[in-house]
Amino acid sequence: MIKVEKKEKYYITEVDANQYSIYCHHDLMGELLIPNHSHDKDQFLYTEGGVVYVKTEKKTYFLPARHFMWIPAGVKHSIHPNAEDVIMRNLYFPKEEMGMDFYKKEGIYPVNDLLLNLLLFTNRWNGNLEQDTRNYTIAKALKVLLPELSGNSLELSLPLAKDKRLLKITEYINAHLHEHLLFTDIAQQYGFSTRTLHRIFTKDLSMSFIQYFTICRMLRAIELLQKKNIPVSEVALSVGYNSLPSFSNTFYKLLGQRPSEYAKGKNILEK
C-alpha cells in the first residue's frame, strides 16, 4: 500500500517553490477534495483506481482511470476524486511562453502504451526534478511527446449551467439517466415550450438536450465500468440503453474504445 503522509498541502507549498524544476507527486489521494487553486506551472494529471472530477470556472471535466488531463498554468481548478484510494500521478512543468497550442488549453486524453511505460518508469519519483539530471530529461521527453501521442481531446466535460432555470433541469436529468427522457416531456414538466428550452440549452450550455443527456449517460457508465464486477450489459441498462450495440457504439464515439475494452484496462501504478 502507498503510505499517505499527513503534511502541508504540496500543491500549495511545493509545486512552484522552484520555478525551474519539474515537480513530481505520486500518491493516493487520501482526501475527497483538493480545493480551488492554480499553479505557475503546467500540470499533467494521470489517474487510476477511480474517477476524478476537475472543476474549472467554466466546466466540470470528467477524468477516467487510465487517462490524463493537461491543465495549463494559471487555470484555477479543484479536484474531486470519487474515492480516497484513487491514485494520481502529477507532473508540473515550467511554463514555456512560446509553447505549442496543445499546452495552452485544457484537455483530456487516453494514454497509449508508450506513455504508460514512461509513467511506470517514473513510478517512484516524488519532489523536484532538477535541470540537467537524468530524471528531468526523461520527464521533459514525456512532455515533448504529448502532442504527438495524444490526438484530439476527448469530450469528457460538461459546461456549468449559469441560467438558474437550467440548474433544476440538469439535476433532474442526472437523477434519471436510466429512464427514456423525452425533450418534449421535460419542456412541459418545467413550463417551457420546446423551442424556448432548446434556445436556453444551446445558449447557456452550447449543446443540445440530447448531447447533454448522452454525455451524462456515458460519464455515469464510465463510473460503473470502474466497478469490475458489473457486466457491461448491466451498465448499459443502468444508463438507459436496452440495446447493447447502441450503447457500445455511443461509448466508442466518446472514448475511442469499447466499454468491454475499458472495463478490462489494467492499472500500472497500483501497489
XYZ file of C-alpha atoms in Angstrom:
271
model
C 0.000 0.000 0.000
C 1.091 3.580 -0.613
C 1.519 5.477 2.627
C -0.405 8.739 2.851
C 1.536 11.330 4.811
C -0.238 13.990 6.811
C 1.678 17.140 5.931
C 1.274 20.554 4.370
C -0.502 20.540 1.045
C 2.252 20.019 -1.523
C 0.227 21.640 -4.313
C 0.202 24.923 -2.391
C 3.624 24.939 -0.751
C 5.960 22.965 -3.017
C 4.958 22.919 -6.689
C 6.015 26.495 -7.516
C 8.793 26.871 -4.914
C 11.449 26.210 -7.573
C 10.311 27.833 -10.811
C 12.846 25.936 -12.936
C 12.253 22.391 -11.690
C 9.755 19.792 -12.865
C 7.791 18.847 -9.752
C 6.543 15.283 -9.379
C 3.945 13.943 -6.952
C 2.569 10.415 -6.996
C 0.367 9.096 -4.206
C -3.046 8.046 -3.032
C -5.448 10.963 -2.893
C -6.260 10.351 0.757
C -8.971 13.003 0.582
C -12.102 13.721 -1.405
C -11.321 17.327 -2.303
C -8.367 19.427 -3.377
C -9.791 22.968 -3.046
C -9.737 25.591 -5.777
C -6.185 26.686 -6.609
C -3.825 27.360 -9.513
C -0.135 26.931 -10.326
C 2.563 28.901 -12.100
C 3.440 25.622 -13.829
C 1.567 23.490 -16.356
C 0.096 20.316 -14.847
C -0.035 16.773 -16.227
C -2.546 14.749 -14.192
C -2.922 10.995 -14.667
C -5.272 8.888 -12.558
C -6.021 5.253 -11.688
C -8.329 3.363 -9.376
C -11.363 5.556 -9.830
C -12.739 8.686 -11.434
C -11.700 12.285 -10.827
C -13.767 15.396 -11.454
C -11.734 18.510 -12.247
C -13.778 21.682 -11.923
C -12.681 24.941 -13.528
C -14.562 28.228 -13.606
C -16.407 27.220 -16.791
C -16.586 23.420 -16.927
C -16.574 20.193 -14.988
C -14.117 17.740 -16.540
C -14.505 14.029 -16.048
C -11.128 12.251 -15.862
C -11.497 8.456 -16.069
C -8.875 5.957 -15.000
C -6.003 5.438 -17.444
C -6.431 8.882 -18.988
C -4.600 12.129 -18.363
C -5.580 15.773 -18.232
C -3.416 18.708 -19.228
C -4.057 21.850 -17.138
C -2.223 24.997 -18.293
C -0.525 27.299 -15.821
C -2.839 29.834 -14.191
C -6.069 27.844 -14.652
C -7.959 27.765 -11.353
C -9.303 24.302 -10.611
C -10.433 21.980 -7.851
C -10.075 18.191 -7.863
C -12.789 15.808 -6.663
C -11.993 12.061 -6.742
C -14.824 9.599 -6.276
C -12.834 7.698 -3.621
C -9.925 8.350 -1.257
C -7.917 5.457 -2.713
C -7.707 6.989 -6.195
C -4.059 7.152 -7.298
C -2.800 10.290 -9.019
C 0.406 10.973 -10.897
C 1.148 14.694 -11.149
C 3.959 16.266 -13.142
C 4.252 20.061 -13.046
C 6.271 21.641 -15.855
C 7.707 25.185 -16.055
C 5.543 27.225 -18.396
C 7.004 27.942 -21.835
C 5.704 31.181 -23.333
C 6.330 30.035 -26.920
C 4.895 26.557 -26.456
C 2.638 24.732 -28.911
C -1.139 25.289 -28.831
C -1.560 21.850 -27.206
C -0.033 23.188 -23.980
C -2.226 26.290 -23.848
C -5.622 24.658 -23.314
C -7.213 22.121 -21.008
C -7.851 18.679 -22.404
C -8.382 15.010 -21.522
C -6.616 12.292 -23.477
C -6.211 8.495 -23.375
C -2.735 7.125 -22.715
C -1.078 4.708 -25.123
C 1.479 2.003 -24.323
C 4.457 4.339 -24.670
C 3.054 6.857 -22.196
C 2.081 4.067 -19.812
C 5.635 2.723 -19.871
C 7.079 6.170 -19.235
C 4.691 6.634 -16.319
C 5.631 3.239 -14.934
C 9.295 4.207 -15.202
C 8.627 7.349 -13.131
C 6.596 5.430 -10.563
C 8.992 6.075 -7.650
C 9.648 9.753 -8.267
C 8.499 12.471 -5.875
C 9.534 16.080 -5.401
C 11.641 18.405 -7.543
C 13.431 17.088 -10.615
C 16.364 19.422 -11.166
C 17.595 20.587 -14.572
C 20.430 18.597 -16.144
C 19.518 15.452 -14.222
C 18.523 12.139 -15.794
C 15.011 12.147 -14.361
C 14.398 15.734 -15.505
C 15.400 14.781 -19.050
C 13.030 11.786 -19.052
C 10.119 13.884 -17.722
C 10.816 16.614 -20.284
C 10.782 13.973 -23.036
C 7.358 12.822 -21.834
C 6.055 16.385 -22.152
C 7.527 16.838 -25.640
C 5.866 13.613 -26.809
C 2.376 14.509 -25.564
C 1.148 16.464 -28.628
C 2.373 13.709 -30.953
C 0.834 10.839 -28.993
C -2.404 12.302 -27.713
C -4.545 13.132 -30.747
C -7.717 15.137 -30.153
C -9.018 15.938 -26.700
C -11.963 13.767 -25.634
C -15.321 15.437 -24.987
C -15.312 14.421 -21.333
C -16.581 17.657 -19.892
C -19.871 19.342 -19.180
C -20.395 23.107 -19.060
C -21.764 24.540 -15.848
C -25.286 25.888 -16.210
C -25.456 29.606 -15.461
C -29.182 30.003 -16.086
C -30.959 29.155 -12.820
C -33.853 27.656 -14.778
C -31.482 25.072 -16.227
C -29.971 24.043 -12.903
C -33.085 22.150 -11.793
C -33.455 20.566 -15.226
C -29.853 19.325 -15.358
C -30.201 17.979 -11.815
C -33.341 16.113 -12.888
C -31.575 14.690 -15.944
C -28.682 13.380 -13.865
C -31.096 11.753 -11.427
C -32.967 9.942 -14.216
C -30.237 8.732 -16.591
C -31.702 5.223 -16.541
C -35.012 6.451 -17.975
C -36.109 7.219 -21.525
C -36.400 11.000 -21.167
C -38.132 12.929 -23.927
C -37.300 16.568 -24.563
C -40.962 17.439 -25.084
C -41.861 15.942 -21.685
C -39.032 17.809 -19.943
C -40.102 21.096 -21.501
C -43.731 20.563 -20.465
C -42.768 19.475 -16.957
C -40.830 22.682 -16.364
C -43.234 25.020 -18.137
C -41.343 25.727 -21.363
C -42.147 25.384 -24.999
C -39.731 23.045 -26.771
C -38.451 25.967 -28.834
C -37.716 28.095 -25.767
C -35.998 25.285 -23.859
C -33.890 24.381 -26.894
C -32.779 28.016 -27.137
C -31.875 28.109 -23.428
C -29.880 24.870 -23.701
C -27.893 25.944 -26.743
C -27.266 29.473 -25.446
C -26.240 28.533 -21.908
C -24.569 25.135 -22.435
C -23.552 25.369 -26.108
C -25.089 21.961 -26.738
C -28.499 20.421 -27.287
C -30.538 18.476 -24.770
C -29.725 15.155 -26.442
C -25.987 15.935 -26.475
C -26.066 16.813 -22.781
C -28.166 13.763 -21.895
C -25.918 11.410 -23.872
C -22.688 12.709 -22.332
C -24.189 12.428 -18.831
C -25.144 8.806 -19.547
C -21.681 7.910 -20.823
C -19.953 9.570 -17.869
C -22.113 7.545 -15.483
C -21.292 4.413 -17.499
C -17.570 5.081 -17.053
C -18.071 5.249 -13.290
C -19.944 1.955 -13.285
C -17.383 0.216 -15.505
C -14.731 1.022 -12.907
C -16.505 -1.497 -10.701
C -15.101 -4.676 -12.232
C -17.929 -6.908 -11.011
C -20.661 -5.194 -13.066
C -21.283 -6.717 -16.529
C -21.307 -4.353 -19.486
C -24.893 -5.359 -20.279
C -25.974 -4.280 -16.787
C -24.121 -0.985 -17.123
C -25.950 -0.329 -20.392
C -29.322 -0.887 -18.735
C -28.319 1.303 -15.785
C -27.864 4.274 -18.102
C -30.996 3.677 -20.143
C -29.798 1.562 -23.083
C -31.819 -1.543 -23.931
C -29.585 -2.211 -26.944
C -26.029 -3.270 -26.050
C -24.671 -2.489 -29.578
C -26.184 1.008 -29.418
C -24.605 1.598 -26.002
C -21.246 0.252 -27.176
C -21.230 2.436 -30.295
C -22.110 5.578 -28.337
C -19.429 4.820 -25.741
C -16.877 4.272 -28.509
C -17.656 7.637 -30.111
C -16.904 9.380 -26.817
C -13.892 7.423 -25.526
C -12.447 5.806 -28.632
C -12.705 2.311 -27.135
C -15.458 -0.205 -26.457
C -16.887 -0.442 -22.930
C -15.649 -4.038 -22.671
C -12.114 -2.865 -23.530
C -12.263 -0.068 -20.998
C -13.523 -2.395 -18.258
C -10.570 -4.752 -18.827
C -7.959 -1.997 -18.734
C -5.013 -2.515 -16.408
C -3.768 -0.082 -13.782
C 0.017 0.274 -13.828
C 0.610 2.369 -10.709
C -1.267 0.273 -8.146
C 0.802 -1.048 -5.261
